[in-house]
Amino acid sequence: MIASFFSSTGELANLIPHFRGRDSQVKMAESVDLTIKQKTTLVVEAETGTGKTFAYLAPALLNLDKSLAQKLIISTGSKALQEQLYLKDLPLLLKATNFTGHCTLLKGRSNYLCIERLNRYMLETRFKQPNLHSELVAIKDWSVSTQTGDIAEVDDLPEDAMIIPSITSSNDNCLGKECPSYEDCFVIKARNKAMDADVIVINHHLFFADLAVKETGFGKLIPEADTYIFDEAHQLPDIASQYFGETLSSKQLTELAKEIDFVYRTELKEAKQMAKAAEQLRAASLDFRLAFAMEKGSGSWRDKSKDRAMQMHVNRLRQVLTFLKQVITERLGKSEVLDHCFEKINQYSLLFERLNNTQESGFSYWYECTKQHFSLNITPLSVATRFQTECQKKQASWVFTSATLSVKGEFRHFTQLLGLTGANCLQLNSPFDYATQSLFVVPRLLPEPGTPGLAVKLVEALSPVIRASKGRCFFLCTSHSMMNQLAQAFRESLTLPVLLQGEKSKQALLDEFINHGNALLVATGSFWEGVDVRGQTLSCVIIDKIPFASPEEPLLKARMEDAELKGGDPFFDVQLPQAVITLKQGVGRLIRAEQDKGVLIVCDTRLVSRKYGNLFLNSLPCMPRTRDLDKAIDFLNLIQ
């Protein structure tokens, strides 16, 4: 039945002109179908071009029995891809499968307007800046007509607008049923809609955030389901670590101080000592941040907390929290907001003590600083046992898929990280003809990574290739420092447009890259994955070096130390597999469709000079390889 669905006379072919199901797509769909019927677990790597979205949606929808009140949850790696799935792919498959059930898109609570917090900020006088005032008025006007409360609906409001945290809720500041606006709460409406839906589209961050609050029973948004499908599943281990851990940040502390100050100015104007205590918390939080000295970065809290000067700030913050608790205790029952603040003080105080009990094994204790804020974090080194337990509790079918899950054809790294023992694993190669569509270059005579003046040498060597490509090139970097150096040098060397990540939003940069038609985009981080530029618009992808994460990154460092204690090899067991997965993601930006052609260049001779290089090479698509940049220029001239 599944095979016929993807055939030339099947339901998809009747809906989509020139649709042609692929063997790998059918194989994946059949495996997903069997997994759902048998309530087992499937891990499937479906390389670019397989058509994995249709391959999991079709059997999932065909197996969903509304009469049994069955539910399907599909989770993606980002909100952007969540919306693409919900608005583009899912409607097509609903039609093709004749599925008549209800579907909904569910985001985390911080994406929905909080009416109570909006009303509170309308009362406040600190919004004197014209830009914030105009945003507030626009949001208030929109709030009257919106059906969903999704902040993304507000026209011309940037994703990172300063006002958003002030008019949305979090588990920390939500008043729950005590809230005066509870009956009109958009989060509750979204949750109720999800409870009534047959298909719920979420993202990984929401899935794990929901698991994290499940134990308290408060704030849970996602219903139980019969089938769980995770697309872009390679992201899951790191996201799980983030949410199975705990964090206390200066943002939380200053937000708490603001809430208490608001109660003083609007409800309990005689409580001057309470306002004084709130100001002490704000000041102690600021001084705590200044004690880190660095502008931004991260490090081991285990080590840093032993510093005598830092211990002084730890004691001061502890004393301020204790004083604040004493002051508010005298006023309990006089304000719902203040009662909620009291609960948070207790919560933060207990967490602060856990953060300073750094001797517990199995966890990484680390800090992170931005220019203005700090966070203290406890992160479990392994999430395998916890995630395995959650999977076993649910008695459901589980599908984990991505284009990048295996290392040299093996899934052990991924399955061990998530505790997916006994999972069925399937690897599906791309249907693309890499032998004719691409060329892979590891250039000769380049300095090793870390060599002084490397950026200038890379620009000298690669400018002729970028000119031959007529721009249309992504240069993916492993650090912001290298990214900025390269962008500056390329702007001096080339006459074509050079775009730099961070100068505009991700989507604005992509739009500009496509519209120019001859640009070089120098980027890092988020551009390594989830970016789909097809056709001649992108003909060359250059990667500065093998994307090894820094061994000084706190969580990675702790995992490597843990691997060594268990008798393993930190480099081969932890660092290397992670780098292989990341490199595969970057390489996957080049060939996105059967008509695409282009050149991949990795500027790291370790791929051919070190023994571990073969692990990378054997994990990548089978592209023709050369070490001669002139051949790259010839290939680019040929495909123009």
XYZ file of C-alpha atoms in Angstrom, residues 12-633:
622
model
C 1.153 12.028 -4.699
C 1.623 11.823 -8.476
C -2.016 12.851 -8.902
C -1.413 15.966 -6.799
C 2.125 17.002 -7.761
C 3.042 17.506 -11.441
C 6.046 15.377 -12.515
C 6.246 13.690 -9.101
C 8.556 10.700 -9.104
C 8.910 8.593 -5.988
C 12.432 7.385 -5.277
C 13.419 3.884 -4.175
C 15.061 5.257 -1.031
C 11.933 7.285 -0.243
C 9.710 4.206 -0.562
C 12.102 2.153 1.581
C 12.014 4.783 4.319
C 8.213 5.067 4.149
C 7.849 1.287 4.462
C 10.210 1.244 7.457
C 8.276 4.048 9.166
C 5.014 2.218 8.426
C 6.320 -0.989 10.050
C 7.710 0.939 13.034
C 4.326 2.552 13.717
C 2.427 -0.725 13.344
C 4.819 -2.588 15.680
C 5.288 0.298 18.153
C 9.066 0.109 17.924
C 11.896 2.633 17.428
C 13.509 3.569 14.108
C 16.634 5.647 13.508
C 16.965 6.560 9.837
C 19.599 8.639 8.091
C 18.074 9.913 4.865
C 20.603 11.916 2.897
C 19.648 15.058 0.996
C 17.290 14.295 -1.890
C 15.632 11.257 -0.323
C 12.372 13.096 0.269
C 12.256 12.142 3.944
C 9.464 14.558 4.914
C 6.932 12.826 2.653
C 8.453 9.451 3.582
C 7.507 9.847 7.247
C 4.348 11.952 6.851
C 2.518 9.547 4.522
C 2.720 6.386 6.685
C 2.192 8.401 9.875
C -1.062 9.899 8.589
C -2.263 6.662 6.973
C -1.806 4.817 10.280
C -3.502 7.437 12.447
C -6.867 6.143 13.687
C -9.124 8.980 14.779
C -11.711 6.564 16.147
C -9.141 5.487 18.742
C -8.267 9.133 19.530
C -4.701 8.501 18.381
C -2.285 11.412 18.198
C 0.804 12.100 16.097
C 3.530 14.504 17.233
C 6.091 15.736 14.713
C 9.050 17.704 16.049
C 11.490 19.763 13.969
C 14.816 21.413 14.760
C 13.675 25.030 14.490
C 10.590 27.238 14.449
C 11.264 28.130 10.793
C 11.215 24.484 9.699
C 8.278 23.813 11.996
C 6.264 26.448 10.122
C 7.446 25.171 6.724
C 6.272 21.667 7.608
C 2.932 22.887 8.949
C 2.141 25.397 6.188
C 3.651 23.685 3.136
C 4.299 19.935 3.432
C 1.561 18.825 5.815
C -1.423 20.314 3.881
C -0.272 18.481 0.743
C -0.013 15.141 2.555
C -3.344 15.666 4.317
C -4.956 15.995 0.910
C -3.074 13.045 -0.579
C -3.998 10.739 2.325
C -7.584 12.058 2.622
C -6.925 12.699 6.296
C -9.729 14.773 7.802
C -8.483 15.143 11.356
C -7.408 18.310 13.131
C -3.836 19.617 12.956
C -2.191 22.357 14.962
C 1.155 24.086 15.311
C 2.319 24.526 18.898
C 5.175 26.767 20.014
C 6.758 27.382 23.402
C 4.979 29.741 25.794
C 7.458 32.585 25.174
C 6.037 32.874 21.632
C 2.573 33.849 22.861
C 1.377 37.212 24.122
C 0.678 37.342 27.863
C -2.286 39.684 28.298
C -1.557 40.253 31.989
C 2.061 41.217 31.374
C 1.053 43.470 28.464
C -1.488 45.287 30.634
C 1.101 45.653 33.381
C 3.618 47.215 31.008
C 0.982 49.557 29.624
C 0.699 50.884 33.181
C 4.400 51.321 33.641
C 6.127 54.590 32.834
C 9.592 53.344 31.939
C 8.747 52.971 28.253
C 9.715 56.496 27.302
C 11.844 55.596 24.290
C 9.807 56.332 21.128
C 10.666 53.020 19.458
C 9.516 50.938 22.428
C 6.379 53.047 22.825
C 5.403 52.574 19.163
C 6.031 48.820 19.431
C 3.866 48.656 22.544
C 1.003 50.507 20.841
C 1.253 48.241 17.768
C 1.150 45.133 19.967
C -1.827 46.465 21.950
C -3.764 47.157 18.726
C -2.923 43.691 17.381
C -3.846 42.003 20.682
C -7.489 42.998 20.231
C -7.887 41.115 16.947
C -5.475 38.174 17.157
C -6.951 34.699 17.446
C -3.719 32.912 18.386
C -1.626 35.457 20.304
C 1.447 34.332 18.351
C 3.897 37.259 18.535
C 5.234 36.342 15.080
C 2.000 37.776 13.641
C 2.903 41.353 14.626
C 4.008 43.207 11.489
C 7.527 44.675 11.467
C 8.341 43.416 14.972
C 11.886 41.954 14.906
C 12.362 38.442 16.331
C 14.799 39.851 18.883
C 12.766 42.960 19.799
C 13.630 44.115 23.331
C 9.981 44.332 24.282
C 9.117 40.656 23.657
C 10.322 39.165 26.992
C 8.307 41.834 28.798
C 4.976 40.919 27.178
C 5.314 37.130 26.994
C 5.392 34.611 29.817
C 7.767 31.896 30.971
C 7.371 29.078 33.475
C 9.142 31.411 35.897
C 6.694 34.311 35.748
C 3.380 32.688 34.745
C 0.780 33.089 37.508
C -1.227 30.078 36.322
C -4.838 29.876 37.471
C -4.265 32.809 39.844
C -3.765 35.101 36.833
C -6.612 37.627 36.327
C -6.398 36.982 32.559
C -6.348 33.169 32.835
C -9.625 32.697 30.936
C -8.235 34.635 27.953
C -4.723 33.131 28.091
C -3.339 32.403 24.626
C -1.001 29.704 25.971
C -3.952 27.848 27.506
C -5.898 28.229 24.252
C -2.946 26.829 22.283
C -2.611 23.936 24.739
C -6.336 23.137 24.554
C -6.136 23.195 20.772
C -3.220 20.753 20.929
C -5.150 18.484 23.296
C -8.023 18.349 20.788
C -5.815 17.917 17.698
C -4.858 14.660 15.991
C -1.571 15.981 14.576
C 0.610 18.406 16.551
C 3.698 20.021 14.989
C 6.244 21.191 17.570
C 10.008 21.812 17.777
C 12.697 20.015 19.782
C 13.144 22.858 22.274
C 9.449 22.750 23.169
C 9.471 18.943 23.468
C 12.288 18.945 26.022
C 11.095 22.078 27.818
C 7.777 20.285 28.276
C 9.476 17.156 29.614
C 11.419 19.323 32.055
C 8.242 20.831 33.577
C 6.274 17.588 33.432
C 7.376 16.520 36.905
C 5.815 19.632 38.456
C 2.580 19.203 36.486
C 2.457 22.964 35.930
C 3.026 24.495 32.543
C 2.781 21.305 30.499
C 1.645 22.048 26.940
C 2.085 18.853 24.911
C -0.392 15.944 25.104
C 0.703 12.307 25.102
C 0.878 10.761 21.621
C 0.935 7.354 19.934
C 3.657 8.249 17.437
C 6.590 10.654 17.824
C 8.645 11.683 14.798
C 11.779 13.808 15.217
C 13.139 15.442 12.058
C 16.678 16.885 12.253
C 17.200 14.435 15.102
C 20.972 15.014 15.163
C 20.240 18.090 17.317
C 18.476 16.132 20.057
C 21.374 15.127 22.366
C 22.577 18.711 22.891
C 19.060 20.128 23.265
C 18.161 17.375 25.745
C 21.254 18.207 27.822
C 20.201 21.847 27.899
C 16.694 21.121 29.209
C 17.517 18.220 31.522
C 19.916 20.563 33.292
C 19.178 23.705 35.319
C 20.120 27.363 34.904
C 20.103 30.445 37.095
C 20.759 33.681 35.238
C 21.040 37.389 35.928
C 18.071 37.844 33.576
C 15.933 35.783 35.959
C 17.187 37.715 38.988
C 16.698 41.172 37.455
C 13.257 40.150 36.176
C 12.367 39.102 39.724
C 13.598 42.460 41.047
C 11.446 44.266 38.443
C 8.352 42.247 39.432
C 8.817 43.115 43.108
C 9.442 46.775 42.268
C 6.253 46.786 40.166
C 4.232 45.497 43.138
C 5.757 48.242 45.316
C 4.834 51.002 42.845
C 1.321 49.769 42.013
C -0.025 47.796 44.997
C 2.072 48.163 48.165
C 3.443 51.707 48.026
C 4.180 51.726 51.744
C 6.568 48.743 51.453
C 9.747 50.776 50.979
C 11.956 48.108 52.529
C 10.719 45.658 49.887
C 11.715 48.075 47.120
C 15.116 48.489 48.789
C 15.591 44.700 48.901
C 14.654 44.415 45.211
C 17.242 47.070 44.348
C 19.850 45.155 46.364
C 19.087 42.038 44.302
C 19.499 43.970 41.056
C 22.803 45.466 42.255
C 24.133 42.135 43.569
C 23.300 40.505 40.236
C 25.145 43.247 38.336
C 28.201 42.994 40.607
C 28.176 39.209 40.202
C 28.397 39.677 36.418
C 31.255 42.186 36.776
C 33.182 39.692 38.915
C 33.695 37.524 35.810
C 35.707 40.391 34.251
C 35.569 38.894 30.741
C 33.430 40.610 28.118
C 31.783 37.367 27.038
C 32.580 33.676 27.084
C 32.138 30.544 29.165
C 34.089 28.371 31.558
C 34.036 25.898 34.424
C 31.960 27.065 37.393
C 33.596 24.298 39.442
C 36.922 26.093 38.992
C 35.667 29.681 39.061
C 33.598 29.243 42.227
C 36.782 28.408 44.180
C 38.142 31.893 43.519
C 38.186 33.907 46.777
C 36.789 37.079 45.178
C 33.989 35.097 43.534
C 33.138 33.434 46.864
C 32.555 36.920 48.271
C 29.972 37.623 45.533
C 28.372 34.205 46.068
C 27.911 34.994 49.766
C 26.526 38.451 49.019
C 23.943 37.110 46.547
C 22.967 34.419 49.057
C 22.473 37.079 51.772
C 20.412 39.318 49.465
C 18.086 36.430 48.533
C 17.655 35.576 52.229
C 16.886 39.219 53.116
C 14.408 39.530 50.241
C 12.639 36.380 51.378
C 12.324 37.736 54.936
C 10.926 41.071 53.739
C 8.320 39.473 51.462
C 7.260 36.898 54.081
C 5.738 39.786 56.072
C 3.515 40.729 53.108
C 2.307 37.336 51.862
C -1.361 37.236 50.899
C -1.492 40.932 49.977
C -0.651 40.490 46.275
C -0.930 37.495 43.923
C 2.107 38.717 41.986
C 4.132 39.062 45.186
C 3.076 35.582 46.367
C 4.361 34.227 43.071
C 7.629 36.151 43.539
C 8.020 34.510 46.956
C 7.797 31.064 45.325
C 10.474 32.090 42.835
C 12.812 33.330 45.581
C 12.554 29.924 47.263
C 13.166 28.196 43.931
C 16.175 30.379 43.038
C 17.686 30.046 46.519
C 17.564 26.240 46.377
C 18.969 26.238 42.842
C 21.762 28.623 43.858
C 22.786 26.203 46.620
C 22.783 23.276 44.146
C 24.934 25.307 41.779
C 27.451 25.871 44.535
C 27.567 22.214 45.544
C 29.911 21.470 42.644
C 31.198 18.116 43.915
C 28.317 16.037 42.535
C 29.612 13.722 39.800
C 27.899 13.138 36.455
C 27.261 16.838 35.841
C 29.041 19.749 34.222
C 28.986 22.958 36.265
C 29.640 25.896 33.976
C 29.026 29.594 33.508
C 28.385 31.743 30.468
C 28.689 35.517 30.117
C 27.312 37.950 27.561
C 28.154 41.657 27.706
C 25.427 42.342 30.267
C 24.364 39.017 31.746
C 25.638 35.794 33.269
C 24.179 32.335 33.708
C 25.222 29.496 36.011
C 24.419 26.040 34.685
C 24.260 22.409 35.804
C 24.146 20.069 32.821
C 24.051 16.253 32.929
C 26.957 14.657 31.058
C 24.618 11.977 29.729
C 20.900 12.181 28.946
C 20.680 8.559 27.773
C 19.070 7.065 30.883
C 16.568 9.907 31.336
C 15.528 9.947 27.668
C 15.331 6.148 27.490
C 13.045 6.173 30.535
C 10.763 8.799 28.951
C 10.518 6.749 25.739
C 9.669 3.560 27.623
C 6.995 5.323 29.692
C 5.027 6.432 26.671
C 4.362 3.062 24.959
C 4.560 4.770 21.577
C 6.263 4.487 18.185
C 9.435 6.561 17.808
C 11.076 7.727 14.574
C 14.342 9.705 14.564
C 15.519 11.012 11.207
C 18.099 13.401 9.781
C 20.476 13.661 6.854
C 23.368 13.380 9.342
C 23.174 10.702 12.021
C 25.844 8.149 11.144
C 29.621 8.205 11.414
C 31.229 6.062 8.695
C 27.958 4.178 8.284
C 27.484 3.453 12.004
C 24.776 4.869 14.284
C 26.375 3.910 17.617
C 27.351 7.493 18.510
C 23.780 8.803 18.148
C 21.966 5.837 19.714
C 24.282 5.763 22.750
C 23.826 9.489 23.394
C 20.031 9.073 23.597
C 19.909 5.577 25.095
C 18.144 4.141 22.040
C 19.227 0.559 22.687
C 17.500 -1.917 20.406
C 16.466 0.707 17.849
C 16.276 -0.384 14.222
C 18.722 1.641 12.111
C 18.469 2.418 8.412
C 20.874 4.356 6.192
C 19.615 5.704 2.867
C 22.059 7.254 0.433
C 21.230 10.312 -1.622
C 19.826 9.711 -5.111
C 21.981 12.570 -6.442
C 24.728 11.789 -8.936
C 27.618 13.343 -7.017
C 30.098 11.948 -9.568
C 28.858 14.392 -12.211
C 27.233 17.072 -10.052
C 30.150 17.934 -7.787
C 33.871 18.196 -7.123
C 35.519 17.954 -3.681
C 38.789 19.833 -3.143
C 41.237 19.642 -0.223
C 43.775 22.233 -1.459
C 47.507 21.583 -1.335
C 50.047 23.841 0.372
C 47.640 25.565 2.765
C 48.894 26.328 6.300
C 47.472 24.217 9.118
C 44.586 25.699 11.139
C 45.822 28.075 13.832
C 48.740 29.350 11.761
C 49.204 33.156 12.147
C 47.961 35.058 9.093
C 45.836 32.111 7.929
C 42.874 34.282 6.872
C 45.021 36.346 4.473
C 46.508 33.180 2.931
C 43.042 31.651 2.471
C 41.807 34.802 0.732
C 44.826 34.780 -1.608
C 44.313 31.112 -2.495
C 40.529 31.140 -2.837
C 39.722 34.513 -4.443
C 40.347 33.096 -7.976
C 37.907 30.244 -7.255
C 35.235 32.639 -5.981
C 35.688 34.815 -9.065
C 35.323 31.729 -11.289
C 32.150 30.862 -9.394
C 30.925 34.445 -10.016
C 30.298 34.729 -6.293
C 27.426 32.363 -5.548
C 29.495 31.024 -2.673
C 29.061 30.190 1.008
C 32.221 30.402 3.112
C 31.371 28.513 6.319
C 33.654 29.220 9.283
C 34.193 27.473 12.590
C 34.661 30.672 14.614
C 33.429 34.260 14.640
C 37.015 35.503 14.700
C 37.925 33.734 11.450
C 34.605 34.782 9.905
C 35.267 38.469 10.591
C 38.896 38.307 9.410
C 37.891 36.601 6.160
C 35.023 38.994 5.441
C 37.282 42.014 5.896
C 40.027 40.548 3.679
C 37.581 39.444 0.959
C 36.017 42.916 0.886
C 39.473 44.302 0.137
C 40.231 41.607 -2.454
C 36.944 41.172 -4.368
C 34.635 43.557 -6.205
C 31.566 41.341 -5.835
C 29.214 41.703 -2.819
C 30.542 40.176 0.414
C 27.816 39.482 2.984
C 28.643 38.860 6.638
C 26.558 36.980 9.177
C 25.436 39.244 12.004
C 25.103 42.397 9.910
C 21.462 41.474 9.175
C 19.050 38.742 10.230
C 19.592 35.265 8.818
C 16.579 35.463 6.500
C 17.493 38.971 5.300
C 21.022 37.766 4.438
C 19.673 34.759 2.532
C 17.240 36.957 0.603
C 20.055 39.385 -0.239
C 22.351 36.507 -1.279
C 19.716 35.147 -3.663
C 18.753 38.578 -5.031
C 22.372 39.582 -5.761
C 23.045 36.381 -7.683
C 26.825 36.949 -7.412
C 27.503 37.310 -3.683
C 29.897 35.680 -1.257
C 28.319 34.956 2.129
C 30.778 34.518 5.005
C 29.048 32.857 7.940
C 29.287 30.502 10.883
C 26.997 28.617 13.266
C 23.403 28.689 12.062
C 24.291 28.691 8.347
C 25.850 25.218 8.600
C 22.378 23.658 8.629
C 18.742 24.375 7.819
C 19.661 26.529 4.799
C 18.274 25.464 1.423
C 19.550 27.430 -1.605
C 18.918 25.576 -4.864
C 20.064 25.958 -8.453
C 22.914 28.065 -9.786
C 22.460 30.640 -7.014
C 24.882 28.539 -4.923
C 27.725 26.897 -6.840
C 30.508 26.760 -4.270
C 30.741 25.926 -0.565
C 34.041 26.535 1.240
C 34.710 25.354 4.807
C 37.660 26.842 6.670
C 38.592 23.723 8.664
C 37.323 20.539 10.286
C 34.645 21.754 12.750
C 36.104 20.382 15.969
C 34.392 21.964 18.954
C 36.808 23.651 21.330
C 37.976 21.219 24.031
C 37.713 24.182 26.430
C 33.944 24.424 25.861
C 32.691 23.488 29.358
C 30.187 20.749 28.528
C 32.421 19.118 25.909
C 35.384 19.292 28.274
C 33.362 17.581 31.001
C 32.153 14.865 28.603
C 35.715 14.224 27.462
C 36.934 13.948 31.063
C 34.049 11.569 31.790
C 34.951 9.409 28.759
C 38.534 9.186 29.991
C 37.424 8.154 33.490
C 35.379 5.358 31.913
C 38.437 4.080 30.038
C 37.454 5.505 26.659
C 39.282 7.792 24.260
C 37.967 11.370 24.660
C 39.019 12.411 21.164
C 37.718 9.384 19.251
C 34.636 8.783 21.416
C 33.432 12.363 21.918
C 35.119 15.047 19.829
C 35.578 13.205 16.538
C 32.010 11.880 15.995
C 30.563 15.310 16.795
C 32.874 16.947 14.233
C 31.911 14.380 11.564
C 28.202 15.133 12.027
C 28.822 18.901 11.859
C 30.982 18.621 8.727
C 28.299 16.518 7.032
C 25.788 19.280 7.787
C 27.996 21.948 6.213
C 28.734 19.821 3.141
C 24.994 19.257 2.732
C 24.458 22.930 1.840
C 25.934 22.417 -1.663
C 23.813 19.912 -3.617
C 20.134 20.366 -2.776
C 18.437 19.152 -5.979
C 19.052 16.882 -8.982
C 19.943 19.858 -11.189
C 22.432 21.408 -8.744
C 26.145 21.397 -9.519
C 29.015 22.826 -7.546
C 32.392 22.674 -5.849
C 33.083 21.811 -2.210
C 36.375 23.027 -0.712
C 37.576 22.108 2.788
C 40.702 24.104 3.664
C 42.122 21.582 6.121
C 44.973 19.308 5.050
C 44.375 17.134 8.131
C 41.674 15.399 6.078
C 44.448 13.743 4.070
C 47.450 13.964 6.406
C 45.986 12.467 9.600
C 44.738 8.917 10.099
C 41.381 10.131 11.374
C 40.857 12.013 8.093
C 39.474 8.836 6.535
C 36.654 8.818 9.077
C 35.488 12.165 7.668
C 36.087 11.270 4.019
C 34.233 7.958 4.328
C 31.275 9.676 6.004
C 30.783 12.224 3.189
C 29.004 11.726 -0.164
C 31.096 10.017 -2.863
C 32.307 13.106 -4.721
C 35.267 13.099 -7.139
C 38.257 14.439 -5.184
C 41.223 16.591 -6.097
C 43.855 18.703 -4.346
C 44.219 21.095 -7.285
C 42.323 24.396 -7.061
C 42.800 24.920 -10.807
C 40.577 21.882 -11.378
C 37.936 23.541 -9.228
C 38.123 26.613 -11.475
